[in-house]
C-alpha cells in the first residue's frame, strides 16, 4: 500500500510502525510515515530509520537508497512536543543532549557512513532537523513545492542533527549563517541555484525521478561508489597531500576488482558495463 513497491525484497511489517520500507530495482526507499505531523522526527522515528539503514548496509542486493516523506512534507523537524515530554520532571538540557546523541546523531552518521548512495526525495518542506536529514543525503531531488528552512532560531535553538557541519560544508560559512540566523524559507529555485537541490523535476515525476537516479547509482561499481563517498566526505578533514595518498590506496583496491575489468572491457567493446552487486568482489 501507500504506493511503495516492495518488489524483490519484502520486509516484515512488524519491524516498522513509523516509516515505510520497500525495495525495488536494488533501491530501498525509506518513507517517513507521520503525515499528520508533517513527518516530525522523534527518537522512535530515528531509531526505525537506523534499523532500515543497517539492513540496507548489510544486504548486497541493495545498491542505493531513497529517503522521502509521506504526504505533503519531507520532514518538519523535531517533534517539539516530545522534547517537552522527555524533559518533564527532570533537567531538560540533559534530556535533549541524550536524545540527540542516542537518536538523531546516530541516524545522521548512519546515512553519511553508509557505503551506498542516499538520494533525498524532497517532497515539500524540510525544516529544522528535517533539513539536517535532507543535508545528510548524498544527493537531493525536489520539485517546485520543495523548500528548506533552518527553523531552529525561531524557537531559540542552535542548528542540530548535523546542520552546523553539513550546511557550511555544502554552502560555505556565510550562506550557512544567513540561513541559520534568519530561519528564512528557501524555495526550490534558490535551493537549486545554491546547491541545496541537485535536481528540480515536475512534481508528478518526483518519485520516479528519485527512483531512477538511485537505481542508476545502484548499477554502478559498488566498491568504487562506496569508497568515493567516504573519500569525498573525508577530504576536507585530511588536506590535499593526505587525499592524494588515500586516492592511491583506494585505486589500488579498485583495480583489483572484477568491476574494473568489466568496465575496461565494456569501454573497449563500446557497450555499457554490467557491474557486479557485491562491494567485496575481487
CSV table of N, CA and C in Angstrom, one decimal, residues 11-174:
chain,number,residue,atom,x,y,z
A,11,UNK,N,9.9,-6.8,3.5
A,11,UNK,CA,10.3,-6.5,4.8
A,11,UNK,C,9.2,-7.0,5.8
A,12,UNK,N,9.5,-7.6,6.9
A,12,UNK,CA,8.5,-7.9,7.9
A,12,UNK,C,7.9,-6.5,8.4
A,13,UNK,N,6.5,-6.4,8.2
A,13,UNK,CA,5.9,-5.2,8.5
A,13,UNK,C,6.0,-4.8,10.0
A,14,UNK,N,6.1,-5.8,10.9
A,14,UNK,CA,6.1,-5.6,12.3
A,14,UNK,C,7.3,-4.8,12.8
A,15,UNK,N,8.4,-4.8,12.0
A,15,UNK,CA,9.6,-4.1,12.4
A,15,UNK,C,9.4,-2.6,12.4
A,16,UNK,N,8.5,-2.1,11.5
A,16,UNK,CA,8.3,-0.6,11.3
A,16,UNK,C,6.9,-0.2,11.6
A,17,UNK,N,6.7,0.9,12.4
A,17,UNK,CA,5.4,1.4,12.6
A,17,UNK,C,5.3,2.9,12.2
A,18,UNK,N,6.5,3.6,12.1
A,18,UNK,CA,6.6,5.0,11.8
A,18,UNK,C,7.2,5.3,10.5
A,19,UNK,N,7.7,4.3,9.8
A,19,UNK,CA,8.3,4.5,8.5
A,19,UNK,C,7.8,3.4,7.6
A,20,UNK,N,7.8,3.6,6.3
A,20,UNK,CA,7.6,2.6,5.3
A,20,UNK,C,8.9,2.2,4.6
A,21,UNK,N,9.1,0.9,4.4
A,21,UNK,CA,10.4,0.5,3.8
A,21,UNK,C,10.0,-0.5,2.7
A,22,UNK,N,10.5,-0.2,1.5
A,22,UNK,CA,10.3,-1.1,0.3
A,22,UNK,C,11.4,-1.0,-0.6
A,23,UNK,N,11.7,-2.1,-1.3
A,23,UNK,CA,12.8,-2.2,-2.2
A,23,UNK,C,12.4,-2.6,-3.6
A,24,UNK,N,12.9,-1.9,-4.6
A,24,UNK,CA,12.6,-2.2,-6.0
A,24,UNK,C,13.8,-1.8,-6.8
A,25,UNK,N,14.2,-2.7,-7.8
A,25,UNK,CA,15.3,-2.4,-8.7
A,25,UNK,C,16.6,-2.1,-7.9
A,26,UNK,N,16.8,-2.8,-6.8
A,26,UNK,CA,18.0,-2.6,-6.0
A,26,UNK,C,18.1,-1.3,-5.2
A,27,UNK,N,16.9,-0.6,-5.1
A,27,UNK,CA,16.8,0.6,-4.4
A,27,UNK,C,15.8,0.5,-3.2
A,28,UNK,N,16.3,0.7,-2.0
A,28,UNK,CA,15.4,0.7,-0.9
A,28,UNK,C,14.9,2.1,-0.6
A,29,UNK,N,13.6,2.3,-0.5
A,29,UNK,CA,13.0,3.6,-0.2
A,29,UNK,C,12.5,3.6,1.2
A,30,UNK,N,13.0,4.6,2.0
A,30,UNK,CA,12.6,4.8,3.4
A,30,UNK,C,11.7,6.0,3.4
A,31,UNK,N,10.4,5.8,3.8
A,31,UNK,CA,9.4,6.9,3.8
A,31,UNK,C,9.0,7.2,5.2
A,32,UNK,N,9.3,8.4,5.7
A,32,UNK,CA,8.8,8.8,7.0
A,32,UNK,C,7.3,8.9,6.9
A,33,UNK,N,6.6,8.2,7.8
A,33,UNK,CA,5.2,8.0,7.7
A,33,UNK,C,4.4,8.5,8.9
A,34,UNK,N,4.5,9.8,9.1
A,34,UNK,CA,3.7,10.5,10.1
A,34,UNK,C,3.1,11.8,9.4
A,35,UNK,N,2.3,11.6,8.4
A,35,UNK,CA,1.9,12.7,7.6
A,35,UNK,C,1.1,13.7,8.3
A,36,UNK,N,0.4,13.3,9.4
A,36,UNK,CA,-0.5,14.2,10.2
A,36,UNK,C,0.4,15.3,10.9
A,37,UNK,N,1.7,14.9,11.2
A,37,UNK,CA,2.6,15.9,11.8
A,37,UNK,C,3.6,16.4,10.9
A,38,UNK,N,3.4,16.2,9.6
A,38,UNK,CA,4.3,16.6,8.5
A,38,UNK,C,5.7,15.8,8.8
A,39,UNK,N,5.5,14.6,9.2
A,39,UNK,CA,6.6,13.7,9.4
A,39,UNK,C,7.7,14.2,10.4
A,40,UNK,N,7.2,14.8,11.5
A,40,UNK,CA,8.0,15.3,12.6
A,40,UNK,C,8.9,14.1,13.1
A,41,UNK,N,10.1,14.5,13.5
A,41,UNK,CA,11.0,13.4,14.0
A,41,UNK,C,10.9,13.3,15.5
A,42,UNK,N,11.0,12.1,16.0
A,42,UNK,CA,11.2,11.8,17.4
A,42,UNK,C,12.2,10.6,17.5
A,43,UNK,N,12.5,10.2,18.7
A,43,UNK,CA,13.5,9.2,18.8
A,43,UNK,C,13.1,7.9,18.2
A,44,UNK,N,11.8,7.5,18.3
A,44,UNK,CA,11.4,6.3,17.7
A,44,UNK,C,11.5,6.3,16.2
A,45,UNK,N,11.2,7.4,15.5
A,45,UNK,CA,11.3,7.5,14.1
A,45,UNK,C,12.8,7.3,13.7
A,46,UNK,N,13.7,8.1,14.4
A,46,UNK,CA,15.1,8.0,14.1
A,46,UNK,C,15.6,6.6,14.2
A,47,UNK,N,15.2,5.9,15.3
A,47,UNK,CA,15.6,4.5,15.5
A,47,UNK,C,15.2,3.6,14.4
A,48,UNK,N,14.0,3.7,13.9
A,48,UNK,CA,13.5,2.9,12.8
A,48,UNK,C,14.3,3.2,11.6
A,49,UNK,N,14.6,4.4,11.3
A,49,UNK,CA,15.4,4.8,10.1
A,49,UNK,C,16.8,4.1,10.3
A,50,UNK,N,17.4,4.1,11.5
A,50,UNK,CA,18.7,3.5,11.7
A,50,UNK,C,18.6,2.0,11.4
A,51,UNK,N,17.5,1.4,11.8
A,51,UNK,CA,17.3,-0.1,11.6
A,51,UNK,C,17.3,-0.4,10.1
A,52,UNK,N,16.5,0.5,9.4
A,52,UNK,CA,16.4,0.3,7.9
A,52,UNK,C,17.7,0.5,7.2
A,53,UNK,N,18.5,1.5,7.7
A,53,UNK,CA,19.8,1.8,7.1
A,53,UNK,C,20.8,0.6,7.4
A,54,UNK,N,20.7,0.0,8.5
A,54,UNK,CA,21.6,-1.1,8.8
A,54,UNK,C,21.2,-2.3,8.0
A,55,UNK,N,19.9,-2.6,7.8
A,55,UNK,CA,19.5,-3.7,6.9
A,55,UNK,C,20.1,-3.4,5.5
A,56,UNK,N,20.0,-2.2,5.0
A,56,UNK,CA,20.5,-1.9,3.6
A,56,UNK,C,22.0,-2.0,3.6
A,57,UNK,N,22.7,-1.6,4.6
A,57,UNK,CA,24.1,-1.7,4.6
A,57,UNK,C,24.6,-3.1,4.5
A,58,UNK,N,23.9,-4.0,5.1
A,58,UNK,CA,24.4,-5.4,5.2
A,58,UNK,C,23.9,-6.3,4.1
A,59,UNK,N,23.1,-5.7,3.2
A,59,UNK,CA,22.4,-6.5,2.1
A,59,UNK,C,23.0,-6.1,0.8
A,60,UNK,N,23.8,-7.0,0.2
A,60,UNK,CA,24.4,-6.7,-1.1
A,60,UNK,C,23.4,-6.6,-2.3
A,61,UNK,N,22.2,-7.0,-2.0
A,61,UNK,CA,21.2,-6.9,-3.1
A,61,UNK,C,20.7,-5.4,-3.2
A,62,UNK,N,21.0,-4.6,-2.2
A,62,UNK,CA,20.6,-3.2,-2.2
A,62,UNK,C,21.8,-2.4,-2.5
A,63,UNK,N,21.6,-1.5,-3.6
A,63,UNK,CA,22.8,-0.7,-4.1
A,63,UNK,C,22.6,0.7,-3.8
A,64,UNK,N,21.4,1.2,-3.5
A,64,UNK,CA,21.2,2.6,-3.2
A,64,UNK,C,19.9,2.8,-2.4
A,65,UNK,N,19.8,4.0,-1.8
A,65,UNK,CA,18.6,4.3,-1.0
A,65,UNK,C,17.9,5.6,-1.4
A,66,UNK,N,16.6,5.7,-1.2
A,66,UNK,CA,15.9,7.0,-1.3
A,66,UNK,C,15.3,7.2,0.0
A,67,UNK,N,15.3,8.5,0.5
A,67,UNK,CA,14.6,8.8,1.8
A,67,UNK,C,13.6,9.9,1.4
A,68,UNK,N,12.4,9.8,1.8
A,68,UNK,CA,11.3,10.7,1.5
A,68,UNK,C,10.3,10.8,2.6
A,69,UNK,N,9.3,11.6,2.4
A,69,UNK,CA,8.2,11.7,3.4
A,69,UNK,C,6.9,11.4,2.8
A,70,UNK,N,6.0,10.9,3.7
A,70,UNK,CA,4.6,10.6,3.2
A,70,UNK,C,3.8,12.0,3.2
A,71,UNK,N,2.9,12.1,2.3
A,71,UNK,CA,2.0,13.3,2.3
A,71,UNK,C,2.7,14.5,1.7
A,72,UNK,N,2.4,15.7,2.3
A,72,UNK,CA,2.8,16.9,1.7
A,72,UNK,C,4.1,17.5,2.2
A,73,UNK,N,4.8,16.8,3.0
A,73,UNK,CA,6.1,17.3,3.6
A,73,UNK,C,7.2,16.3,3.6
A,74,UNK,N,8.4,16.7,3.4
A,74,UNK,CA,9.5,15.8,3.6
A,74,UNK,C,9.7,15.5,5.1
A,75,UNK,N,9.9,16.6,5.9
A,75,UNK,CA,10.1,16.4,7.3
A,75,UNK,C,10.1,17.8,8.0
A,76,UNK,N,9.2,18.0,8.9
A,76,UNK,CA,9.0,19.3,9.6
A,76,UNK,C,10.0,19.5,10.7
A,77,UNK,N,10.8,18.5,11.0
A,77,UNK,CA,11.8,18.7,12.0
A,77,UNK,C,11.5,18.0,13.3
A,78,UNK,N,12.2,18.3,14.4
A,78,UNK,CA,12.0,17.7,15.7
A,78,UNK,C,10.6,17.9,16.2
A,79,UNK,N,10.0,16.8,16.7
A,79,UNK,CA,8.7,16.9,17.3
A,79,UNK,C,8.9,17.6,18.7
A,80,UNK,N,8.5,18.9,18.7
A,80,UNK,CA,8.8,19.7,19.9
A,80,UNK,C,8.0,19.2,21.1
A,81,UNK,N,6.8,18.6,20.9
A,81,UNK,CA,6.0,18.0,22.0
A,81,UNK,C,6.8,16.9,22.7
A,82,UNK,N,7.6,16.1,21.9
A,82,UNK,CA,8.3,15.0,22.5
A,82,UNK,C,9.5,15.5,23.4
A,83,UNK,N,10.0,16.7,23.0
A,83,UNK,CA,11.1,17.3,23.8
A,83,UNK,C,10.6,17.7,25.1
A,84,UNK,N,9.4,18.4,25.1
A,84,UNK,CA,8.8,18.8,26.4
A,84,UNK,C,8.5,17.6,27.3
A,85,UNK,N,7.9,16.6,26.7
A,85,UNK,CA,7.6,15.4,27.5
A,85,UNK,C,8.8,14.7,28.1
A,86,UNK,N,9.9,14.6,27.2
A,86,UNK,CA,11.1,13.9,27.7
A,86,UNK,C,11.7,14.8,28.8
A,87,UNK,N,11.5,16.1,28.8
A,87,UNK,CA,12.2,16.9,29.8
A,87,UNK,C,11.4,17.2,31.0
A,88,UNK,N,10.1,16.7,31.1
A,88,UNK,CA,9.3,16.9,32.2
A,88,UNK,C,9.8,16.1,33.4
A,89,UNK,N,9.8,16.7,34.6
A,89,UNK,CA,10.3,16.0,35.8
A,89,UNK,C,11.8,15.8,35.9
A,90,UNK,N,12.5,16.5,35.0
A,90,UNK,CA,14.0,16.4,35.1
A,90,UNK,C,14.7,17.6,34.5
A,91,UNK,N,16.0,17.5,34.2
A,91,UNK,CA,16.7,18.5,33.6
A,91,UNK,C,16.5,18.4,32.1
A,92,UNK,N,15.8,19.4,31.5
A,92,UNK,CA,15.5,19.3,30.1
A,92,UNK,C,16.8,19.3,29.2
A,93,UNK,N,17.8,20.1,29.7
A,93,UNK,CA,19.1,20.1,29.0
A,93,UNK,C,19.7,18.7,28.8
A,94,UNK,N,19.8,18.0,29.9
A,94,UNK,CA,20.4,16.7,29.9
A,94,UNK,C,19.6,15.8,29.0
A,95,UNK,N,18.2,15.9,29.1
A,95,UNK,CA,17.3,15.1,28.3
A,95,UNK,C,17.6,15.3,26.8
A,96,UNK,N,17.7,16.6,26.4
A,96,UNK,CA,17.8,16.9,25.0
A,96,UNK,C,19.2,16.4,24.5
A,97,UNK,N,20.2,16.6,25.3
A,97,UNK,CA,21.6,16.1,25.0
A,97,UNK,C,21.6,14.7,24.7
A,98,UNK,N,21.0,13.9,25.6
A,98,UNK,CA,20.9,12.4,25.4
A,98,UNK,C,20.1,12.0,24.2
A,99,UNK,N,19.0,12.8,24.1
A,99,UNK,CA,18.1,12.5,22.9
A,99,UNK,C,18.8,12.6,21.6
A,100,UNK,N,19.5,13.7,21.4
A,100,UNK,CA,20.3,13.9,20.2
A,100,UNK,C,21.3,12.9,20.0
A,101,UNK,N,22.1,12.6,21.0
A,101,UNK,CA,23.2,11.6,20.8
A,101,UNK,C,22.7,10.2,20.6
A,102,UNK,N,21.6,9.8,21.3
A,102,UNK,CA,21.1,8.5,21.1
A,102,UNK,C,20.3,8.2,19.9
A,103,UNK,N,19.7,9.2,19.3
A,103,UNK,CA,18.8,9.0,18.2
A,103,UNK,C,19.1,9.8,17.0
A,104,UNK,N,19.0,11.1,17.0
A,104,UNK,CA,19.2,11.9,15.8
A,104,UNK,C,20.7,11.8,15.3
A,105,UNK,N,21.6,11.9,16.2
A,105,UNK,CA,23.1,11.9,15.7
A,105,UNK,C,23.4,10.5,15.1
A,106,UNK,N,22.9,9.4,15.7
A,106,UNK,CA,23.1,8.1,15.2
A,106,UNK,C,22.6,8.0,13.8
A,107,UNK,N,21.4,8.5,13.5
A,107,UNK,CA,20.7,8.5,12.2
A,107,UNK,C,21.6,9.2,11.2
A,108,UNK,N,22.0,10.4,11.5
A,108,UNK,CA,22.7,11.2,10.6
A,108,UNK,C,24.1,10.6,10.2
A,109,UNK,N,24.8,10.1,11.2
A,109,UNK,CA,26.0,9.4,11.0
A,109,UNK,C,25.8,8.1,10.2
A,110,UNK,N,24.7,7.4,10.4
A,110,UNK,CA,24.5,6.2,9.7
A,110,UNK,C,24.3,6.4,8.2
A,111,UNK,N,23.7,7.6,7.8
A,111,UNK,CA,23.5,7.9,6.4
A,111,UNK,C,24.8,8.3,5.8
A,112,UNK,N,25.6,9.1,6.5
A,112,UNK,CA,26.9,9.6,5.9
A,112,UNK,C,27.9,8.5,5.8
A,113,UNK,N,27.9,7.5,6.8
A,113,UNK,CA,28.8,6.4,6.8
A,113,UNK,C,28.4,5.2,6.0
A,114,UNK,N,27.2,5.2,5.5
A,114,UNK,CA,26.7,4.1,4.6
A,114,UNK,C,27.5,4.1,3.3
A,115,UNK,N,28.1,3.0,3.0
A,115,UNK,CA,28.9,2.9,1.7
A,115,UNK,C,28.1,2.8,0.5
A,116,UNK,N,26.9,3.4,0.5
A,116,UNK,CA,26.0,3.3,-0.7
A,116,UNK,C,25.3,4.7,-0.8
A,117,UNK,N,25.0,5.1,-2.1
A,117,UNK,CA,24.4,6.4,-2.3
A,117,UNK,C,23.0,6.5,-1.6
A,118,UNK,N,22.8,7.7,-1.1
A,118,UNK,CA,21.5,8.0,-0.5
A,118,UNK,C,20.9,9.3,-1.2
A,119,UNK,N,19.7,9.1,-1.8
A,119,UNK,CA,19.1,10.2,-2.5
A,119,UNK,C,17.9,10.7,-1.7
A,120,UNK,N,17.9,12.0,-1.4
A,120,UNK,CA,16.8,12.6,-0.7
A,120,UNK,C,15.7,13.0,-1.7
A,121,UNK,N,14.5,12.5,-1.6
A,121,UNK,CA,13.4,12.9,-2.5
A,121,UNK,C,12.6,13.9,-1.7
A,122,UNK,N,12.8,15.2,-1.9
A,122,UNK,CA,12.3,16.3,-1.0
A,122,UNK,C,10.9,16.7,-1.5
A,123,UNK,N,9.9,16.1,-1.0
A,123,UNK,CA,8.5,16.3,-1.3
A,123,UNK,C,7.9,17.4,-0.4
A,124,UNK,N,8.2,18.6,-0.6
A,124,UNK,CA,7.6,19.6,0.3
A,124,UNK,C,8.7,20.2,1.2
A,125,UNK,N,8.3,20.6,2.4
A,125,UNK,CA,9.2,21.3,3.3
A,125,UNK,C,10.2,20.4,4.0
A,126,UNK,N,11.4,20.8,4.2
A,126,UNK,CA,12.4,20.2,5.0
A,126,UNK,C,12.9,21.2,6.0
A,127,UNK,N,12.4,21.1,7.2
A,127,UNK,CA,12.7,22.2,8.2
A,127,UNK,C,13.4,21.7,9.4
A,128,UNK,N,14.2,22.5,10.1
A,128,UNK,CA,14.9,22.2,11.3
A,128,UNK,C,15.7,20.9,11.1
A,129,UNK,N,15.5,19.9,12.0
A,129,UNK,CA,16.2,18.7,11.9
A,129,UNK,C,15.8,17.9,10.7
A,130,UNK,N,14.7,18.2,10.1
A,130,UNK,CA,14.3,17.6,8.8
A,130,UNK,C,15.2,18.2,7.7
A,131,UNK,N,15.6,19.4,7.8
A,131,UNK,CA,16.6,19.9,6.8
A,131,UNK,C,17.9,19.3,7.0
A,132,UNK,N,18.3,19.0,8.3
A,132,UNK,CA,19.5,18.3,8.6
A,132,UNK,C,19.5,16.9,7.9
A,133,UNK,N,18.3,16.2,8.0
A,133,UNK,CA,18.2,14.9,7.4
A,133,UNK,C,18.4,15.0,5.9
A,134,UNK,N,17.8,16.0,5.3
A,134,UNK,CA,18.0,16.2,3.8
A,134,UNK,C,19.4,16.5,3.5
A,135,UNK,N,20.1,17.3,4.3
A,135,UNK,CA,21.5,17.6,4.0
A,135,UNK,C,22.4,16.4,4.2
A,136,UNK,N,22.0,15.5,5.0
A,136,UNK,CA,22.8,14.3,5.2
A,136,UNK,C,22.8,13.3,4.0
A,137,UNK,N,21.7,13.4,3.2
A,137,UNK,CA,21.6,12.7,2.0
A,137,UNK,C,22.7,13.1,1.0
A,138,UNK,N,23.2,12.2,0.2
A,138,UNK,CA,24.3,12.5,-0.7
A,138,UNK,C,23.8,13.4,-1.9
A,139,UNK,N,22.6,13.2,-2.4
A,139,UNK,CA,22.0,14.0,-3.4
A,139,UNK,C,20.6,14.3,-3.1
A,140,UNK,N,20.1,15.4,-3.6
A,140,UNK,CA,18.7,15.8,-3.3
A,140,UNK,C,17.9,16.1,-4.6
A,141,UNK,N,16.8,15.5,-4.7
A,141,UNK,CA,15.9,15.8,-5.9
A,141,UNK,C,14.6,16.4,-5.3
A,142,UNK,N,14.2,17.5,-5.9
A,142,UNK,CA,13.0,18.2,-5.4
A,142,UNK,C,12.1,18.7,-6.6
A,143,UNK,N,11.1,19.4,-6.2
A,143,UNK,CA,10.1,20.0,-7.1
A,143,UNK,C,9.8,21.4,-6.8
A,144,UNK,N,8.9,22.1,-7.5
A,144,UNK,CA,8.5,23.4,-7.2
A,144,UNK,C,8.0,23.6,-5.8
A,145,UNK,N,7.5,22.6,-5.2
A,145,UNK,CA,7.0,22.7,-3.8
A,145,UNK,C,8.0,22.4,-2.7
A,146,UNK,N,9.2,22.1,-3.1
A,146,UNK,CA,10.3,21.8,-2.1
A,146,UNK,C,10.7,23.1,-1.5
A,147,UNK,N,11.0,23.1,-0.2
A,147,UNK,CA,11.6,24.2,0.5
A,147,UNK,C,12.4,23.8,1.7
A,148,UNK,N,13.3,24.6,2.1
A,148,UNK,CA,14.2,24.3,3.2
A,148,UNK,C,14.2,25.4,4.2
A,149,UNK,N,14.3,25.1,5.5
A,149,UNK,CA,14.3,26.1,6.5
A,149,UNK,C,15.1,25.7,7.7
A,150,UNK,N,16.1,26.5,8.1
A,150,UNK,CA,16.8,26.3,9.3
A,150,UNK,C,16.0,26.9,10.4
A,151,UNK,N,14.9,26.2,10.9
A,151,UNK,CA,13.9,26.8,11.7
A,151,UNK,C,14.3,27.0,13.2
A,152,UNK,N,15.5,26.5,13.6
A,152,UNK,CA,15.9,26.5,15.0
A,152,UNK,C,15.8,27.8,15.7
A,153,UNK,N,16.3,28.9,15.0
A,153,UNK,CA,16.3,30.2,15.6
A,153,UNK,C,14.9,30.7,16.0
A,154,UNK,N,13.9,30.2,15.3
A,154,UNK,CA,12.6,30.6,15.6
A,154,UNK,C,12.1,30.2,17.0
A,155,UNK,N,12.7,29.2,17.5
A,155,UNK,CA,12.4,28.7,18.9
A,155,UNK,C,13.6,28.8,19.8
A,156,UNK,N,14.5,29.7,19.5
A,156,UNK,CA,15.6,29.9,20.4
A,156,UNK,C,16.6,28.8,20.5
A,157,UNK,N,16.8,28.1,19.4
A,157,UNK,CA,17.8,26.9,19.4
A,157,UNK,C,18.9,27.1,18.4
A,158,UNK,N,20.0,26.4,18.6
A,158,UNK,CA,21.0,26.3,17.6
A,158,UNK,C,20.7,25.2,16.6
A,159,UNK,N,21.2,25.2,15.4
A,159,UNK,CA,21.0,24.1,14.5
A,159,UNK,C,21.6,22.8,15.1
A,160,UNK,N,20.9,21.7,14.9
A,160,UNK,CA,21.4,20.4,15.4
A,160,UNK,C,21.2,19.3,14.3
A,161,UNK,N,21.4,18.1,14.8
A,161,UNK,CA,21.3,16.9,13.8
A,161,UNK,C,22.3,17.1,12.7
A,162,UNK,N,23.4,17.8,12.9
A,162,UNK,CA,24.5,17.9,11.9
A,162,UNK,C,24.5,19.1,11.1
A,163,UNK,N,23.5,20.0,11.3
A,163,UNK,CA,23.4,21.2,10.4
A,163,UNK,C,24.6,22.1,10.5
A,164,UNK,N,25.2,22.3,11.7
A,164,UNK,CA,26.3,23.2,11.8
A,164,UNK,C,27.5,22.7,11.1
A,165,UNK,N,27.6,21.4,10.7
A,165,UNK,CA,28.7,20.8,9.9
A,165,UNK,C,28.2,20.7,8.4
A,166,UNK,N,27.0,20.2,8.2
A,166,UNK,CA,26.6,19.8,6.9
A,166,UNK,C,26.3,21.1,6.1
A,167,UNK,N,25.7,22.1,6.7
A,167,UNK,CA,25.3,23.3,5.9
A,167,UNK,C,26.5,24.1,5.4
A,168,UNK,N,27.5,24.5,6.3
A,168,UNK,CA,28.6,25.2,5.7
A,168,UNK,C,29.5,24.3,4.8
A,169,UNK,N,29.5,23.0,5.0
A,169,UNK,CA,30.2,22.1,4.1
A,169,UNK,C,29.6,22.2,2.7
A,170,UNK,N,28.3,22.4,2.6
A,170,UNK,CA,27.7,22.4,1.3
A,170,UNK,C,27.6,23.8,0.7
A,171,UNK,N,27.4,24.8,1.6
A,171,UNK,CA,27.1,26.2,1.1
A,171,UNK,C,28.2,27.2,1.4
A,172,UNK,N,29.1,26.9,2.3
A,172,UNK,CA,30.0,27.9,2.8
A,172,UNK,C,29.5,28.5,4.1
A,173,UNK,N,30.4,29.1,4.9
A,173,UNK,CA,30.0,29.6,6.2
A,173,UNK,C,29.1,30.8,6.2
A,174,UNK,N,29.3,31.7,5.2
A,174,UNK,CA,28.4,32.9,5.2
A,174,UNK,C,27.0,32.6,4.8
